[in-house]
Each structure stands twice: as structure tokens, then as C-alpha cells.
Amino acid sequence: MAENLLFWFVQLPGWALFLYLAYAQCPAAIRYEWGVRMGTQEPETQITPVGRAFWWGLALADLVFYTPLLGLGLAGQALGAGWAVPVLAAALGVTVYWPIASLATVAAARGAPGWSLPKERDYWIVLPIMTGWAVLALLGLVLLA
């Protein structure tokens, strides 16, 4: 029963996160302005060229590493593949890491010249929820593996 609950606890939010990353982050890695037009990235005029470079760097890492790793881990778990747990655990580790790095950046940049993040509150709501889910999912994988 616990394994079945863990499966769905990982799979449902995991695939929602995968789809969000594919829609919101990955296109911005190819052309940052696409993300700005879609409303998933902050315009350089509000976050400075350094802020744009930071967010673009995260989007690029999501495109080339994180999103494929998450998709592979979720698919492996869904198929019951033996290699799925370490791959999914690695992806969940990134899911804990990058929201913390993003929130630290948002907090450190607050008040810096040229930095104006009108949706900052959204970051402080969504990213801790994502981090909490990933921590619980990772603990569940480790404890039930």
C-alpha cells in the first residue's frame, strides 16, 4: 500500500512538473525572450542583465540535464525499471536544489539597483511547495527502495 501511495505521490506531481519545465523553462533556454513573452521568465528590464543571465542559465540546465533526467526517472518508475530509483532520486535532488538557489537569489537581489520582481510572492509560495514535495518523495524512495 505504501509503495502504491508513493508511486502516485511521485508520478502525478512529477509529470506536472515535467510538463511545466518543458513549457516554461526549456523554451527560454533556446531564446530567453520566448519565456518573457509567455510570462514564464522575467524581462531583463526588471531583473538586470545579470538576473537575466542567471535565469537563462537555470533554463539551459533544465533543458540539457534536469528535464530529461526527471522524465527518464518518472518513465523508469512507471515501467518498474530497476534503474529508475537512482535516476529519479538524482532528479529529485535537483528539484530540491534549484528552488533553494532561486529563492536565495531572489532574497539576495531584493533592493539591488535595477532589480524589481513584481511576482516575488509567487516564488515564495510555489518553490517551497515544490521543494517540500521533492524532499518527501526522495525520502519515500530511499526508505522504500
PDB file of N, CA, C and O in Angstrom, residues 34-93:
ATOM      1  N   TRP A  34      11.360  34.273 -25.592  1.00  0.00           N
ATOM      2  CA  TRP A  34      10.154  33.449 -25.681  1.00  0.00           C
ATOM      3  C   TRP A  34       9.540  33.285 -24.293  1.00  0.00           C
ATOM      4  O   TRP A  34       8.327  33.366 -24.127  1.00  0.00           O
ATOM      5  N   GLY A  35      10.379  33.025 -23.314  1.00  0.00           N
ATOM      6  CA  GLY A  35       9.893  32.889 -21.943  1.00  0.00           C
ATOM      7  C   GLY A  35       9.280  34.170 -21.418  1.00  0.00           C
ATOM      8  O   GLY A  35       8.268  34.141 -20.718  1.00  0.00           O
ATOM      9  N   VAL A  36       9.881  35.291 -21.778  1.00  0.00           N
ATOM     10  CA  VAL A  36       9.336  36.587 -21.354  1.00  0.00           C
ATOM     11  C   VAL A  36       7.956  36.787 -21.976  1.00  0.00           C
ATOM     12  O   VAL A  36       7.005  37.166 -21.292  1.00  0.00           O
ATOM     13  N   ARG A  37       7.839  36.516 -23.280  1.00  0.00           N
ATOM     14  CA  ARG A  37       6.545  36.681 -23.965  1.00  0.00           C
ATOM     15  C   ARG A  37       5.478  35.747 -23.398  1.00  0.00           C
ATOM     16  O   ARG A  37       4.306  36.110 -23.329  1.00  0.00           O
ATOM     17  N   MET A  38       5.885  34.536 -23.000  1.00  0.00           N
ATOM     18  CA  MET A  38       4.937  33.578 -22.428  1.00  0.00           C
ATOM     19  C   MET A  38       4.598  33.923 -20.977  1.00  0.00           C
ATOM     20  O   MET A  38       3.675  33.351 -20.410  1.00  0.00           O
ATOM     21  N   GLY A  39       5.366  34.822 -20.375  1.00  0.00           N
ATOM     22  CA  GLY A  39       5.133  35.190 -18.983  1.00  0.00           C
ATOM     23  C   GLY A  39       5.762  34.244 -17.988  1.00  0.00           C
ATOM     24  O   GLY A  39       5.448  34.288 -16.797  1.00  0.00           O
ATOM     25  N   THR A  40       6.662  33.385 -18.452  1.00  0.00           N
ATOM     26  CA  THR A  40       7.307  32.424 -17.556  1.00  0.00           C
ATOM     27  C   THR A  40       8.710  32.849 -17.132  1.00  0.00           C
ATOM     28  O   THR A  40       9.318  32.186 -16.299  1.00  0.00           O
ATOM     29  N   GLN A  41       9.205  33.927 -17.717  1.00  0.00           N
ATOM     30  CA  GLN A  41      10.511  34.474 -17.350  1.00  0.00           C
ATOM     31  C   GLN A  41      10.358  35.969 -17.117  1.00  0.00           C
ATOM     32  O   GLN A  41       9.462  36.602 -17.664  1.00  0.00           O
ATOM     33  N   GLU A  42      11.268  36.505 -16.351  1.00  0.00           N
ATOM     34  CA  GLU A  42      11.222  37.934 -16.035  1.00  0.00           C
ATOM     35  C   GLU A  42      11.986  38.715 -17.097  1.00  0.00           C
ATOM     36  O   GLU A  42      13.075  38.301 -17.505  1.00  0.00           O
ATOM     37  N   PRO A  43      11.472  39.874 -17.525  1.00  0.00           N
ATOM     38  CA  PRO A  43      12.196  40.681 -18.506  1.00  0.00           C
ATOM     39  C   PRO A  43      13.466  41.291 -17.897  1.00  0.00           C
ATOM     40  O   PRO A  43      13.503  41.632 -16.713  1.00  0.00           O
ATOM     41  N   GLU A  44      14.478  41.403 -18.723  1.00  0.00           N
ATOM     42  CA  GLU A  44      15.760  41.966 -18.290  1.00  0.00           C
ATOM     43  C   GLU A  44      15.597  43.348 -17.687  1.00  0.00           C
ATOM     44  O   GLU A  44      16.316  43.709 -16.748  1.00  0.00           O
ATOM     45  N   THR A  45      14.633  44.119 -18.179  1.00  0.00           N
ATOM     46  CA  THR A  45      14.431  45.479 -17.660  1.00  0.00           C
ATOM     47  C   THR A  45      14.018  45.474 -16.189  1.00  0.00           C
ATOM     48  O   THR A  45      14.162  46.482 -15.511  1.00  0.00           O
ATOM     49  N   GLN A  46      13.503  44.353 -15.704  1.00  0.00           N
ATOM     50  CA  GLN A  46      13.080  44.268 -14.306  1.00  0.00           C
ATOM     51  C   GLN A  46      14.105  43.569 -13.420  1.00  0.00           C
ATOM     52  O   GLN A  46      14.057  43.729 -12.202  1.00  0.00           O
ATOM     53  N   ILE A  47      15.002  42.789 -14.020  1.00  0.00           N
ATOM     54  CA  ILE A  47      15.898  41.979 -13.187  1.00  0.00           C
ATOM     55  C   ILE A  47      17.371  42.203 -13.485  1.00  0.00           C
ATOM     56  O   ILE A  47      18.210  41.507 -12.904  1.00  0.00           O
ATOM     57  N   THR A  48      17.696  43.108 -14.359  1.00  0.00           N
ATOM     58  CA  THR A  48      19.070  43.446 -14.756  1.00  0.00           C
ATOM     59  C   THR A  48      19.633  42.387 -15.700  1.00  0.00           C
ATOM     60  O   THR A  48      19.144  41.251 -15.737  1.00  0.00           O
ATOM     61  N   PRO A  49      20.673  42.719 -16.440  1.00  0.00           N
ATOM     62  CA  PRO A  49      21.305  41.724 -17.306  1.00  0.00           C
ATOM     63  C   PRO A  49      21.876  40.525 -16.530  1.00  0.00           C
ATOM     64  O   PRO A  49      21.850  39.404 -17.015  1.00  0.00           O
ATOM     65  N   VAL A  50      22.340  40.775 -15.321  1.00  0.00           N
ATOM     66  CA  VAL A  50      22.871  39.665 -14.513  1.00  0.00           C
ATOM     67  C   VAL A  50      21.737  38.721 -14.103  1.00  0.00           C
ATOM     68  O   VAL A  50      21.887  37.501 -14.149  1.00  0.00           O
ATOM     69  N   GLY A  51      20.598  39.281 -13.703  1.00  0.00           N
ATOM     70  CA  GLY A  51      19.451  38.445 -13.365  1.00  0.00           C
ATOM     71  C   GLY A  51      18.975  37.625 -14.553  1.00  0.00           C
ATOM     72  O   GLY A  51      18.658  36.445 -14.423  1.00  0.00           O
ATOM     73  N   ARG A  52      18.934  38.254 -15.714  1.00  0.00           N
ATOM     74  CA  ARG A  52      18.565  37.530 -16.933  1.00  0.00           C
ATOM     75  C   ARG A  52      19.534  36.390 -17.193  1.00  0.00           C
ATOM     76  O   ARG A  52      19.131  35.281 -17.528  1.00  0.00           O
ATOM     77  N   ALA A  53      20.817  36.658 -17.043  1.00  0.00           N
ATOM     78  CA  ALA A  53      21.831  35.623 -17.271  1.00  0.00           C
ATOM     79  C   ALA A  53      21.654  34.461 -16.288  1.00  0.00           C
ATOM     80  O   ALA A  53      21.768  33.292 -16.671  1.00  0.00           O
ATOM     81  N   PHE A  54      21.338  34.774 -15.038  1.00  0.00           N
ATOM     82  CA  PHE A  54      21.134  33.722 -14.042  1.00  0.00           C
ATOM     83  C   PHE A  54      19.931  32.856 -14.399  1.00  0.00           C
ATOM     84  O   PHE A  54      20.015  31.631 -14.417  1.00  0.00           O
ATOM     85  N   TRP A  55      18.783  33.502 -14.690  1.00  0.00           N
ATOM     86  CA  TRP A  55      17.577  32.735 -15.022  1.00  0.00           C
ATOM     87  C   TRP A  55      17.779  31.944 -16.321  1.00  0.00           C
ATOM     88  O   TRP A  55      17.297  30.820 -16.434  1.00  0.00           O
ATOM     89  N   TRP A  56      18.491  32.536 -17.295  1.00  0.00           N
ATOM     90  CA  TRP A  56      18.760  31.808 -18.534  1.00  0.00           C
ATOM     91  C   TRP A  56      19.630  30.584 -18.246  1.00  0.00           C
ATOM     92  O   TRP A  56      19.407  29.505 -18.796  1.00  0.00           O
ATOM     93  N   GLY A  57      20.615  30.740 -17.373  1.00  0.00           N
ATOM     94  CA  GLY A  57      21.479  29.614 -17.020  1.00  0.00           C
ATOM     95  C   GLY A  57      20.697  28.465 -16.395  1.00  0.00           C
ATOM     96  O   GLY A  57      20.942  27.292 -16.706  1.00  0.00           O
ATOM     97  N   LEU A  58      19.753  28.794 -15.530  1.00  0.00           N
ATOM     98  CA  LEU A  58      18.914  27.736 -14.955  1.00  0.00           C
ATOM     99  C   LEU A  58      18.054  27.080 -16.035  1.00  0.00           C
ATOM    100  O   LEU A  58      17.885  25.858 -16.049  1.00  0.00           O
ATOM    101  N   ALA A  59      17.510  27.888 -16.943  1.00  0.00           N
ATOM    102  CA  ALA A  59      16.695  27.337 -18.028  1.00  0.00           C
ATOM    103  C   ALA A  59      17.525  26.406 -18.914  1.00  0.00           C
ATOM    104  O   ALA A  59      17.058  25.338 -19.326  1.00  0.00           O
ATOM    105  N   LEU A  60      18.770  26.783 -19.195  1.00  0.00           N
ATOM    106  CA  LEU A  60      19.637  25.929 -20.002  1.00  0.00           C
ATOM    107  C   LEU A  60      19.935  24.613 -19.288  1.00  0.00           C
ATOM    108  O   LEU A  60      19.880  23.534 -19.892  1.00  0.00           O
ATOM    109  N   ALA A  61      20.242  24.684 -17.998  1.00  0.00           N
ATOM    110  CA  ALA A  61      20.486  23.460 -17.226  1.00  0.00           C
ATOM    111  C   ALA A  61      19.240  22.583 -17.202  1.00  0.00           C
ATOM    112  O   ALA A  61      19.333  21.346 -17.269  1.00  0.00           O
ATOM    113  N   ASP A  62      18.068  23.208 -17.131  1.00  0.00           N
ATOM    114  CA  ASP A  62      16.819  22.445 -17.182  1.00  0.00           C
ATOM    115  C   ASP A  62      16.652  21.748 -18.529  1.00  0.00           C
ATOM    116  O   ASP A  62      16.223  20.593 -18.585  1.00  0.00           O
ATOM    117  N   LEU A  63      16.998  22.446 -19.604  1.00  0.00           N
ATOM    118  CA  LEU A  63      16.845  21.885 -20.943  1.00  0.00           C
ATOM    119  C   LEU A  63      17.782  20.703 -21.185  1.00  0.00           C
ATOM    120  O   LEU A  63      17.351  19.659 -21.675  1.00  0.00           O
ATOM    121  N   VAL A  64      19.038  20.855 -20.839  1.00  0.00           N
ATOM    122  CA  VAL A  64      20.024  19.832 -21.214  1.00  0.00           C
ATOM    123  C   VAL A  64      20.194  18.724 -20.175  1.00  0.00           C
ATOM    124  O   VAL A  64      20.702  17.655 -20.506  1.00  0.00           O
ATOM    125  N   PHE A  65      19.751  18.967 -18.925  1.00  0.00           N
ATOM    126  CA  PHE A  65      20.004  17.951 -17.903  1.00  0.00           C
ATOM    127  C   PHE A  65      18.768  17.611 -17.080  1.00  0.00           C
ATOM    128  O   PHE A  65      18.334  16.470 -17.047  1.00  0.00           O
ATOM    129  N   TYR A  66      18.223  18.601 -16.398  1.00  0.00           N
ATOM    130  CA  TYR A  66      17.202  18.327 -15.389  1.00  0.00           C
ATOM    131  C   TYR A  66      15.909  17.758 -15.964  1.00  0.00           C
ATOM    132  O   TYR A  66      15.406  16.729 -15.491  1.00  0.00           O
ATOM    133  N   THR A  67      15.342  18.397 -16.972  1.00  0.00           N
ATOM    134  CA  THR A  67      14.070  17.935 -17.529  1.00  0.00           C
ATOM    135  C   THR A  67      14.194  16.535 -18.129  1.00  0.00           C
ATOM    136  O   THR A  67      13.350  15.671 -17.835  1.00  0.00           O
ATOM    137  N   PRO A  68      15.229  16.251 -18.934  1.00  0.00           N
ATOM    138  CA  PRO A  68      15.373  14.872 -19.419  1.00  0.00           C
ATOM    139  C   PRO A  68      15.576  13.858 -18.291  1.00  0.00           C
ATOM    140  O   PRO A  68      15.026  12.756 -18.334  1.00  0.00           O
ATOM    141  N   LEU A  69      16.359  14.229 -17.273  1.00  0.00           N
ATOM    142  CA  LEU A  69      16.594  13.325 -16.149  1.00  0.00           C
ATOM    143  C   LEU A  69      15.299  13.038 -15.403  1.00  0.00           C
ATOM    144  O   LEU A  69      15.006  11.877 -15.064  1.00  0.00           O
ATOM    145  N   LEU A  70      14.510  14.070 -15.155  1.00  0.00           N
ATOM    146  CA  LEU A  70      13.225  13.888 -14.473  1.00  0.00           C
ATOM    147  C   LEU A  70      12.296  13.007 -15.299  1.00  0.00           C
ATOM    148  O   LEU A  70      11.697  12.060 -14.775  1.00  0.00           O
ATOM    149  N   GLY A  71      12.181  13.288 -16.591  1.00  0.00           N
ATOM    150  CA  GLY A  71      11.325  12.465 -17.451  1.00  0.00           C
ATOM    151  C   GLY A  71      11.775  11.022 -17.503  1.00  0.00           C
ATOM    152  O   GLY A  71      10.961  10.101 -17.429  1.00  0.00           O
ATOM    153  N   LEU A  72      13.061  10.804 -17.605  1.00  0.00           N
ATOM    154  CA  LEU A  72      13.604   9.443 -17.633  1.00  0.00           C
ATOM    155  C   LEU A  72      13.319   8.715 -16.319  1.00  0.00           C
ATOM    156  O   LEU A  72      12.893   7.552 -16.318  1.00  0.00           O
ATOM    157  N   GLY A  73      13.539   9.400 -15.198  1.00  0.00           N
ATOM    158  CA  GLY A  73      13.281   8.786 -13.893  1.00  0.00           C
ATOM    159  C   GLY A  73      11.814   8.456 -13.692  1.00  0.00           C
ATOM    160  O   GLY A  73      11.473   7.370 -13.196  1.00  0.00           O
ATOM    161  N   LEU A  74      10.936   9.366 -14.075  1.00  0.00           N
ATOM    162  CA  LEU A  74       9.497   9.111 -13.939  1.00  0.00           C
ATOM    163  C   LEU A  74       9.046   7.971 -14.838  1.00  0.00           C
ATOM    164  O   LEU A  74       8.269   7.105 -14.421  1.00  0.00           O
ATOM    165  N   ALA A  75       9.528   7.963 -16.082  1.00  0.00           N
ATOM    166  CA  ALA A  75       9.173   6.879 -17.002  1.00  0.00           C
ATOM    167  C   ALA A  75       9.704   5.544 -16.478  1.00  0.00           C
ATOM    168  O   ALA A  75       8.998   4.533 -16.521  1.00  0.00           O
ATOM    169  N   GLY A  76      10.931   5.546 -15.982  1.00  0.00           N
ATOM    170  CA  GLY A  76      11.506   4.325 -15.425  1.00  0.00           C
ATOM    171  C   GLY A  76      10.707   3.812 -14.244  1.00  0.00           C
ATOM    172  O   GLY A  76      10.465   2.606 -14.120  1.00  0.00           O
ATOM    173  N   GLN A  77      10.296   4.716 -13.368  1.00  0.00           N
ATOM    174  CA  GLN A  77       9.482   4.290 -12.226  1.00  0.00           C
ATOM    175  C   GLN A  77       8.148   3.725 -12.709  1.00  0.00           C
ATOM    176  O   GLN A  77       7.687   2.705 -12.211  1.00  0.00           O
ATOM    177  N   ALA A  78       7.531   4.396 -13.678  1.00  0.00           N
ATOM    178  CA  ALA A  78       6.238   3.925 -14.198  1.00  0.00           C
ATOM    179  C   ALA A  78       6.353   2.545 -14.823  1.00  0.00           C
ATOM    180  O   ALA A  78       5.429   1.733 -14.733  1.00  0.00           O
ATOM    181  N   LEU A  79       7.501   2.276 -15.434  1.00  0.00           N
ATOM    182  CA  LEU A  79       7.718   0.973 -16.068  1.00  0.00           C
ATOM    183  C   LEU A  79       8.258  -0.074 -15.105  1.00  0.00           C
ATOM    184  O   LEU A  79       8.415  -1.234 -15.480  1.00  0.00           O
ATOM    185  N   GLY A  80       8.587   0.339 -13.887  1.00  0.00           N
ATOM    186  CA  GLY A  80       9.132  -0.597 -12.902  1.00  0.00           C
ATOM    187  C   GLY A  80      10.565  -0.993 -13.181  1.00  0.00           C
ATOM    188  O   GLY A  80      11.005  -2.070 -12.763  1.00  0.00           O
ATOM    189  N   ALA A  81      11.300  -0.152 -13.882  1.00  0.00           N
ATOM    190  CA  ALA A  81      12.692  -0.465 -14.222  1.00  0.00           C
ATOM    191  C   ALA A  81      13.576  -0.386 -12.979  1.00  0.00           C
ATOM    192  O   ALA A  81      13.413   0.499 -12.137  1.00  0.00           O
ATOM    193  N   GLY A  82      14.515  -1.298 -12.877  1.00  0.00           N
ATOM    194  CA  GLY A  82      15.405  -1.348 -11.726  1.00  0.00           C
ATOM    195  C   GLY A  82      16.298  -0.127 -11.589  1.00  0.00           C
ATOM    196  O   GLY A  82      16.690   0.234 -10.482  1.00  0.00           O
ATOM    197  N   TRP A  83      16.611   0.524 -12.689  1.00  0.00           N
ATOM    198  CA  TRP A  83      17.492   1.697 -12.665  1.00  0.00           C
ATOM    199  C   TRP A  83      16.755   2.981 -12.313  1.00  0.00           C
ATOM    200  O   TRP A  83      17.362   4.037 -12.150  1.00  0.00           O
ATOM    201  N   ALA A  84      15.440   2.916 -12.180  1.00  0.00           N
ATOM    202  CA  ALA A  84      14.639   4.128 -12.008  1.00  0.00           C
ATOM    203  C   ALA A  84      14.908   4.852 -10.691  1.00  0.00           C
ATOM    204  O   ALA A  84      14.938   6.082 -10.664  1.00  0.00           O
ATOM    205  N   VAL A  85      15.106   4.121  -9.607  1.00  0.00           N
ATOM    206  CA  VAL A  85      15.247   4.777  -8.301  1.00  0.00           C
ATOM    207  C   VAL A  85      16.445   5.715  -8.260  1.00  0.00           C
ATOM    208  O   VAL A  85      16.294   6.881  -7.870  1.00  0.00           O
ATOM    209  N   PRO A  86      17.653   5.302  -8.652  1.00  0.00           N
ATOM    210  CA  PRO A  86      18.758   6.268  -8.588  1.00  0.00           C
ATOM    211  C   PRO A  86      18.596   7.444  -9.562  1.00  0.00           C
ATOM    212  O   PRO A  86      18.974   8.571  -9.231  1.00  0.00           O
ATOM    213  N   VAL A  87      18.014   7.195 -10.724  1.00  0.00           N
ATOM    214  CA  VAL A  87      17.805   8.283 -11.689  1.00  0.00           C
ATOM    215  C   VAL A  87      16.767   9.264 -11.144  1.00  0.00           C
ATOM    216  O   VAL A  87      16.966  10.480 -11.164  1.00  0.00           O
ATOM    217  N   LEU A  88      15.683   8.737 -10.631  1.00  0.00           N
ATOM    218  CA  LEU A  88      14.638   9.591 -10.073  1.00  0.00           C
ATOM    219  C   LEU A  88      15.143  10.316  -8.822  1.00  0.00           C
ATOM    220  O   LEU A  88      14.835  11.492  -8.618  1.00  0.00           O
ATOM    221  N   ALA A  89      15.930   9.641  -8.011  1.00  0.00           N
ATOM    222  CA  ALA A  89      16.497  10.286  -6.821  1.00  0.00           C
ATOM    223  C   ALA A  89      17.404  11.449  -7.220  1.00  0.00           C
ATOM    224  O   ALA A  89      17.384  12.510  -6.575  1.00  0.00           O
ATOM    225  N   ALA A  90      18.177  11.282  -8.267  1.00  0.00           N
ATOM    226  CA  ALA A  90      19.030  12.376  -8.743  1.00  0.00           C
ATOM    227  C   ALA A  90      18.176  13.556  -9.195  1.00  0.00           C
ATOM    228  O   ALA A  90      18.467  14.712  -8.858  1.00  0.00           O
ATOM    229  N   ALA A  91      17.110  13.280  -9.925  1.00  0.00           N
ATOM    230  CA  ALA A  91      16.225  14.352 -10.385  1.00  0.00           C
ATOM    231  C   ALA A  91      15.542  15.046  -9.209  1.00  0.00           C
ATOM    232  O   ALA A  91      15.415  16.274  -9.197  1.00  0.00           O
ATOM    233  N   LEU A  92      15.134  14.286  -8.223  1.00  0.00           N
ATOM    234  CA  LEU A  92      14.507  14.889  -7.047  1.00  0.00           C
ATOM    235  C   LEU A  92      15.506  15.725  -6.263  1.00  0.00           C
ATOM    236  O   LEU A  92      15.149  16.759  -5.688  1.00  0.00           O
ATOM    237  N   GLY A  93      16.763  15.304  -6.254  1.00  0.00           N
ATOM    238  CA  GLY A  93      17.803  16.112  -5.619  1.00  0.00           C
ATOM    239  C   GLY A  93      17.938  17.464  -6.289  1.00  0.00           C
ATOM    240  O   GLY A  93      18.054  18.496  -5.623  1.00  0.00           O
TER     241      GLY A  93
END
